């Protein structure tokens, strides 16, 4: 069993920040050629430069996950830049607006489902058949603990990630027999650029779990990386909570 990813290409969405950035660094450290994706080129270039300066291989491919044409182009471009293959797909990029149901603009429902459900769906549709044809591949979806239970103000976000959780199992059934493992990591509160505006509210959210604190991005990335490697060779369709124990209690 090896964790050496030399020769593999890993596409990570939302890799310009937070959990995705940490995952990109960890997969690159194992030898993968990492395709860093996001909208913000300057943040993407900085992630690529950091990986290269640590001796890794990385390239940035810009994409807007809310635009289906951009998602199709991402799949194509990542395959080209990756040397004709994408072996690992991490569907990490996400939108997480919180708020009262009655105050939610209709457009926001479409936007959240476009980024959190439709984009992963289209990327899997574009990339998993080629993985299956080659007989190997790993897909890791990033969901959330609030896909598991109801929380005031998080219904839209949680329901989109609950859809992604179910898709994880459906794709495991569809692509697993051809050697493509599909799993998900379900993070709890994690201190990232994206959650920085929550301030102390993130700590309060975290106090409900046994760990009693928010995660660092590396702690979530470690679980994603595990599921992406052969260390997880017999794990298909699993939703791994990495939430400080929050859904266990
Ligand atoms: N942090 C938490 O507490 C927590 C908890 C549970 C689950 N999660 C999930 O973990 C994932 C990462 O969260 P994070 O906290 O690391 O977020 P973050 O720091 O805000 O990073 C989000 C990433 O997603 C990208 N992104 C957002 N909208 C995009 C779009 N329309 N098109 C392309 N890229 C887009 C951003 O890239 P650009 O800005 O460059 O476009 C960025 O790289 C998300 O799926 C989130 O739902 C996070």
Short mmCIF file of C-alpha atoms and ligand atoms in Angstrom, two decimals:
data_model
loop_
_atom_site.label_atom_id
_atom_site.label_comp_id
_atom_site.label_asym_id
_atom_site.label_seq_id
_atom_site.Cartn_x
_atom_site.Cartn_y
_atom_site.Cartn_z
CA UNK A 1 0.00 0.00 0.00
CA UNK A 2 1.46 3.33 -1.01
CA UNK A 3 0.77 6.95 -0.32
CA UNK A 4 3.16 7.99 -3.08
CA UNK A 5 1.13 9.97 -5.62
CA UNK A 6 3.96 10.55 -8.09
CA UNK A 7 2.50 10.36 -11.61
CA UNK A 8 -1.02 11.23 -10.43
CA UNK A 9 -2.88 14.42 -11.22
CA UNK A 10 -5.17 15.87 -8.54
CA UNK A 11 -7.76 18.54 -9.31
CA UNK A 12 -8.88 20.47 -6.23
CA UNK A 13 -11.66 23.01 -6.49
CA UNK A 14 -11.64 25.89 -4.03
CA UNK A 15 -7.89 25.43 -3.64
CA UNK A 16 -7.09 29.14 -3.48
CA UNK A 17 -8.08 29.28 0.19
CA UNK A 18 -8.69 27.42 3.43
CA UNK A 19 -9.31 23.66 3.36
CA UNK A 20 -8.67 23.37 -0.40
CA UNK A 21 -5.35 25.19 -0.16
CA UNK A 22 -4.22 22.90 2.69
CA UNK A 23 -5.32 19.84 0.70
CA UNK A 24 -3.39 21.02 -2.36
CA UNK A 25 -0.23 21.33 -0.27
CA UNK A 26 -0.66 17.87 1.29
CA UNK A 27 -1.37 16.09 -2.01
CA UNK A 28 1.57 17.87 -3.66
CA UNK A 29 3.82 16.79 -0.78
CA UNK A 30 2.90 13.17 -1.63
CA UNK A 31 4.03 13.75 -5.22
CA UNK A 32 0.78 14.53 -7.03
CA UNK A 33 0.69 17.12 -9.78
CA UNK A 34 -1.87 19.44 -8.26
CA UNK A 35 -4.30 21.51 -10.29
CA UNK A 36 -5.29 24.40 -8.05
CA UNK A 37 -8.66 25.88 -9.02
CA UNK A 38 -10.68 28.90 -7.95
CA UNK A 39 -11.77 32.24 -9.37
CA UNK A 40 -9.05 34.44 -7.91
CA UNK A 41 -5.87 34.19 -10.02
CA UNK A 42 -3.67 36.08 -7.57
CA UNK A 43 -4.59 33.76 -4.69
CA UNK A 44 -4.20 30.74 -7.01
CA UNK A 45 -0.77 31.87 -8.18
CA UNK A 46 0.32 32.29 -4.55
CA UNK A 47 -0.77 28.71 -3.70
CA UNK A 48 1.07 27.38 -6.78
CA UNK A 49 4.22 29.35 -5.90
CA UNK A 50 4.21 28.00 -2.32
CA UNK A 51 3.86 24.40 -3.54
CA UNK A 52 6.62 24.83 -6.13
CA UNK A 53 8.95 26.41 -3.60
CA UNK A 54 8.45 23.29 -1.43
CA UNK A 55 9.51 21.12 -4.40
CA UNK A 56 6.01 20.15 -5.56
CA UNK A 57 4.27 20.38 -8.92
CA UNK A 58 1.24 22.63 -9.30
CA UNK A 59 -0.64 24.74 -11.83
CA UNK A 60 -3.56 27.14 -11.47
CA UNK A 61 -6.65 26.78 -13.64
CA UNK A 62 -9.28 29.48 -13.09
CA UNK A 63 -12.95 28.52 -13.02
CA UNK A 64 -16.23 29.87 -11.74
CA UNK A 65 -18.16 26.93 -10.34
CA UNK A 66 -21.45 28.82 -10.67
CA UNK A 67 -21.08 28.82 -14.47
CA UNK A 68 -21.53 25.44 -16.17
CA UNK A 69 -19.42 26.40 -19.20
CA UNK A 70 -16.57 27.36 -16.90
CA UNK A 71 -16.94 23.98 -15.14
CA UNK A 72 -16.76 22.09 -18.45
CA UNK A 73 -13.67 24.10 -19.40
CA UNK A 74 -12.11 23.33 -16.02
CA UNK A 75 -12.48 19.59 -16.59
CA UNK A 76 -10.94 19.88 -20.06
CA UNK A 77 -8.13 22.20 -19.06
CA UNK A 78 -7.24 20.21 -15.92
CA UNK A 79 -6.97 17.05 -18.02
CA UNK A 80 -4.72 18.83 -20.56
CA UNK A 81 -2.50 20.48 -17.96
CA UNK A 82 -2.44 17.24 -15.96
CA UNK A 83 -0.85 15.34 -18.84
CA UNK A 84 -4.05 13.79 -20.23
CA UNK A 85 -5.46 12.43 -16.99
CA UNK A 86 -7.04 13.48 -13.70
CA UNK A 87 -6.70 10.71 -11.12
CA UNK A 88 -7.97 12.51 -8.02
CA UNK A 89 -10.84 14.99 -7.87
CA UNK A 90 -11.54 16.92 -4.68
CA UNK A 91 -14.88 18.72 -4.86
CA UNK A 92 -14.10 21.24 -2.14
CA UNK A 93 -15.13 24.64 -3.53
CA UNK A 94 -18.32 25.76 -1.87
CA UNK A 95 -20.72 28.60 -1.17
CA UNK A 96 -22.01 28.96 2.37
CA UNK A 97 -24.35 31.89 2.90
CA UNK A 98 -26.36 31.63 6.12
CA UNK A 99 -29.69 33.28 6.89
CA UNK A 100 -33.38 33.04 7.61
CA UNK A 101 -35.43 31.10 5.09
CA UNK A 102 -37.88 33.97 4.61
CA UNK A 103 -35.03 36.37 3.81
CA UNK A 104 -33.38 34.14 1.20
CA UNK A 105 -33.55 35.56 -2.33
CA UNK A 106 -34.69 32.97 -4.89
CA UNK A 107 -31.54 33.56 -6.91
CA UNK A 108 -29.40 32.59 -3.92
CA UNK A 109 -31.00 29.14 -3.87
CA UNK A 110 -29.92 28.61 -7.48
CA UNK A 111 -26.45 30.01 -6.78
CA UNK A 112 -25.79 27.75 -3.80
CA UNK A 113 -27.02 24.62 -5.57
CA UNK A 114 -25.03 25.55 -8.70
CA UNK A 115 -21.74 25.72 -6.80
CA UNK A 116 -22.31 22.98 -4.18
CA UNK A 117 -24.23 20.39 -6.22
CA UNK A 118 -24.29 21.08 -9.97
CA UNK A 119 -20.56 21.84 -10.33
CA UNK A 120 -19.42 18.66 -8.50
CA UNK A 121 -22.00 16.72 -10.53
CA UNK A 122 -20.67 18.07 -13.83
CA UNK A 123 -17.04 17.51 -12.81
CA UNK A 124 -17.76 13.90 -11.87
CA UNK A 125 -19.69 13.44 -15.13
CA UNK A 126 -16.73 14.85 -17.08
CA UNK A 127 -13.89 13.11 -15.24
CA UNK A 128 -15.08 9.89 -13.59
CA UNK A 129 -15.74 7.92 -16.82
CA UNK A 130 -12.10 8.37 -17.86
CA UNK A 131 -10.97 7.27 -14.37
CA UNK A 132 -13.22 4.23 -14.69
CA UNK A 133 -11.79 3.50 -18.14
CA UNK A 134 -8.27 3.55 -16.66
CA UNK A 135 -9.49 1.38 -13.76
CA UNK A 136 -8.50 3.68 -10.94
CA UNK A 137 -9.33 7.04 -9.41
CA UNK A 138 -10.42 8.73 -6.21
CA UNK A 139 -13.05 11.40 -5.69
CA UNK A 140 -13.50 13.19 -2.37
CA UNK A 141 -16.45 15.50 -1.81
CA UNK A 142 -16.41 18.05 0.99
CA UNK A 143 -19.77 18.31 2.73
CA UNK A 144 -20.48 19.71 6.22
CA UNK A 145 -21.71 18.60 9.62
CA UNK A 146 -24.85 20.71 9.06
CA UNK A 147 -25.84 18.32 6.27
CA UNK A 148 -26.44 15.84 9.13
CA UNK A 149 -28.71 17.83 11.45
CA UNK A 150 -30.92 20.91 11.39
CA UNK A 151 -29.43 24.25 12.36
CA UNK A 152 -31.25 27.56 12.33
CA UNK A 153 -30.12 29.65 9.35
CA UNK A 154 -28.19 26.87 7.63
CA UNK A 155 -31.00 25.08 5.79
CA UNK A 156 -30.07 26.17 2.28
CA UNK A 157 -26.39 25.42 2.75
CA UNK A 158 -26.99 22.16 4.65
CA UNK A 159 -29.51 20.87 2.13
CA UNK A 160 -27.12 21.45 -0.77
CA UNK A 161 -24.38 19.51 1.03
CA UNK A 162 -26.87 16.78 1.98
CA UNK A 163 -27.45 16.36 -1.75
CA UNK A 164 -23.69 16.05 -2.25
CA UNK A 165 -23.54 13.46 0.55
CA UNK A 166 -26.15 11.32 -1.19
CA UNK A 167 -24.39 11.76 -4.51
CA UNK A 168 -21.21 10.46 -2.85
CA UNK A 169 -22.97 7.15 -2.20
CA UNK A 170 -24.62 7.08 -5.64
CA UNK A 171 -21.29 7.69 -7.37
CA UNK A 172 -19.62 5.03 -5.22
CA UNK A 173 -22.23 2.59 -6.50
CA UNK A 174 -21.82 3.78 -10.09
CA UNK A 175 -18.05 4.07 -10.40
CA UNK A 176 -16.70 1.87 -7.58
CA UNK A 177 -16.96 -1.40 -9.51
CA UNK A 178 -14.62 0.15 -12.12
CA UNK A 179 -12.01 1.04 -9.47
CA UNK A 180 -13.00 4.62 -8.72
CA UNK A 181 -13.49 5.24 -5.01
CA UNK A 182 -15.90 8.04 -4.09
CA UNK A 183 -16.04 9.32 -0.51
CA UNK A 184 -16.77 12.48 1.45
CA UNK A 185 -15.34 14.39 4.36
CA UNK A 186 -17.84 16.21 6.54
CA UNK A 187 -16.04 19.03 8.37
CA UNK A 188 -17.09 20.84 11.49
CA UNK A 189 -16.28 24.50 12.13
CA UNK A 190 -12.87 25.24 10.62
CA UNK A 191 -10.85 28.42 10.80
CA UNK A 192 -10.36 29.53 7.18
CA UNK A 193 -10.39 32.75 5.18
CA UNK A 194 -14.03 31.91 4.40
CA UNK A 195 -15.12 31.65 8.04
CA UNK A 196 -12.98 34.56 9.30
CA UNK A 197 -15.97 36.97 9.17
CA UNK A 198 -17.80 34.71 11.68
CA UNK A 199 -15.31 35.71 14.39
CA UNK A 200 -16.27 34.36 17.83
CA UNK A 201 -19.41 32.73 16.42
CA UNK A 202 -17.17 30.00 14.96
CA UNK A 203 -15.79 29.21 18.44
CA UNK A 204 -19.32 29.17 19.86
CA UNK A 205 -20.40 26.74 17.14
CA UNK A 206 -17.43 24.53 18.01
CA UNK A 207 -18.13 24.38 21.75
CA UNK A 208 -21.01 21.94 21.13
CA UNK A 209 -18.56 19.18 20.10
CA UNK A 210 -16.19 17.12 22.29
CA UNK A 211 -13.11 18.80 20.81
CA UNK A 212 -14.58 22.14 21.88
CA UNK A 213 -12.65 24.16 19.32
CA UNK A 214 -12.64 24.88 15.58
CA UNK A 215 -10.36 22.82 13.33
CA UNK A 216 -7.35 24.09 11.48
CA UNK A 217 -7.54 23.55 7.68
CA UNK A 218 -4.71 20.98 7.82
CA UNK A 219 -6.79 18.75 10.10
CA UNK A 220 -9.58 18.54 7.49
CA UNK A 221 -7.08 18.25 4.62
CA UNK A 222 -5.45 15.23 6.33
CA UNK A 223 -8.74 13.32 6.12
CA UNK A 224 -9.30 14.32 2.49
CA UNK A 225 -5.74 13.26 1.65
CA UNK A 226 -6.21 9.92 3.41
CA UNK A 227 -9.36 9.18 1.38
CA UNK A 228 -7.59 10.19 -1.84
CA UNK A 229 -4.74 7.70 -1.38
CA UNK A 230 -4.48 3.91 -1.46
CA UNK A 231 -4.40 3.98 2.34
CA UNK A 232 -8.19 4.09 1.93
CA UNK A 233 -8.25 1.33 -0.71
CA UNK A 234 -11.27 -0.48 0.81
CA UNK A 235 -13.29 2.66 1.59
CA UNK A 236 -16.10 3.41 -0.83
CA UNK A 237 -19.11 5.67 -0.30
CA UNK A 238 -18.10 6.74 3.21
CA UNK A 239 -18.99 10.07 4.81
CA UNK A 240 -16.17 10.72 7.26
CA UNK A 241 -17.09 13.24 9.98
CA UNK A 242 -14.09 15.44 10.82
CA UNK A 243 -16.00 17.68 13.16
CA UNK A 244 -14.41 17.36 16.59
CA UNK A 245 -17.08 14.79 17.44
CA UNK A 246 -20.00 17.18 16.98
CA UNK A 247 -22.45 14.77 15.31
CA UNK A 248 -21.54 11.97 17.69
CA UNK A 249 -22.96 13.64 20.80
N1 LIG B 1 -14.69 26.35 7.14
C1 LIG B 1 -15.67 25.65 7.71
O1 LIG B 1 -16.01 25.85 8.91
C2 LIG B 1 -16.36 24.56 6.94
C3 LIG B 1 -17.18 23.66 7.64
C4 LIG B 1 -17.83 22.66 6.95
C5 LIG B 1 -17.67 22.55 5.58
N2 LIG B 1 -16.88 23.44 4.91
C6 LIG B 1 -16.77 23.30 3.45
O2 LIG B 1 -15.40 23.22 3.12
C7 LIG B 1 -15.18 23.79 1.83
C8 LIG B 1 -14.08 24.82 1.91
O3 LIG B 1 -14.43 25.78 2.88
P1 LIG B 1 -13.37 26.88 3.39
O4 LIG B 1 -13.83 27.30 4.74
O5 LIG B 1 -12.00 26.41 3.16
O6 LIG B 1 -13.74 28.07 2.39
P2 LIG B 1 -12.95 29.38 1.90
O7 LIG B 1 -11.72 29.62 2.71
O8 LIG B 1 -13.96 30.45 1.77
O9 LIG B 1 -12.54 28.90 0.46
C9 LIG B 1 -13.55 28.63 -0.48
C10 LIG B 1 -12.91 28.24 -1.77
O10 LIG B 1 -13.94 27.98 -2.72
C11 LIG B 1 -13.71 28.77 -3.86
N3 LIG B 1 -14.97 29.20 -4.44
C12 LIG B 1 -16.04 29.74 -3.81
N4 LIG B 1 -17.01 30.04 -4.69
C13 LIG B 1 -16.52 29.68 -5.91
C14 LIG B 1 -17.03 29.74 -7.23
N5 LIG B 1 -18.24 30.25 -7.52
N6 LIG B 1 -16.25 29.29 -8.24
C15 LIG B 1 -15.03 28.79 -8.00
N7 LIG B 1 -14.49 28.71 -6.78
C16 LIG B 1 -15.24 29.14 -5.75
C17 LIG B 1 -12.87 29.94 -3.41
O11 LIG B 1 -12.04 30.36 -4.47
P3 LIG B 1 -12.02 31.82 -5.14
O12 LIG B 1 -12.43 32.80 -4.08
O13 LIG B 1 -10.64 31.96 -5.66
O14 LIG B 1 -13.01 31.70 -6.21
C18 LIG B 1 -12.02 29.32 -2.31
O15 LIG B 1 -10.85 28.72 -2.86
C19 LIG B 1 -16.53 24.36 1.39
O16 LIG B 1 -17.17 23.45 0.53
C20 LIG B 1 -17.31 24.49 2.69
O17 LIG B 1 -18.70 24.40 2.50
C21 LIG B 1 -16.22 24.43 5.57
#
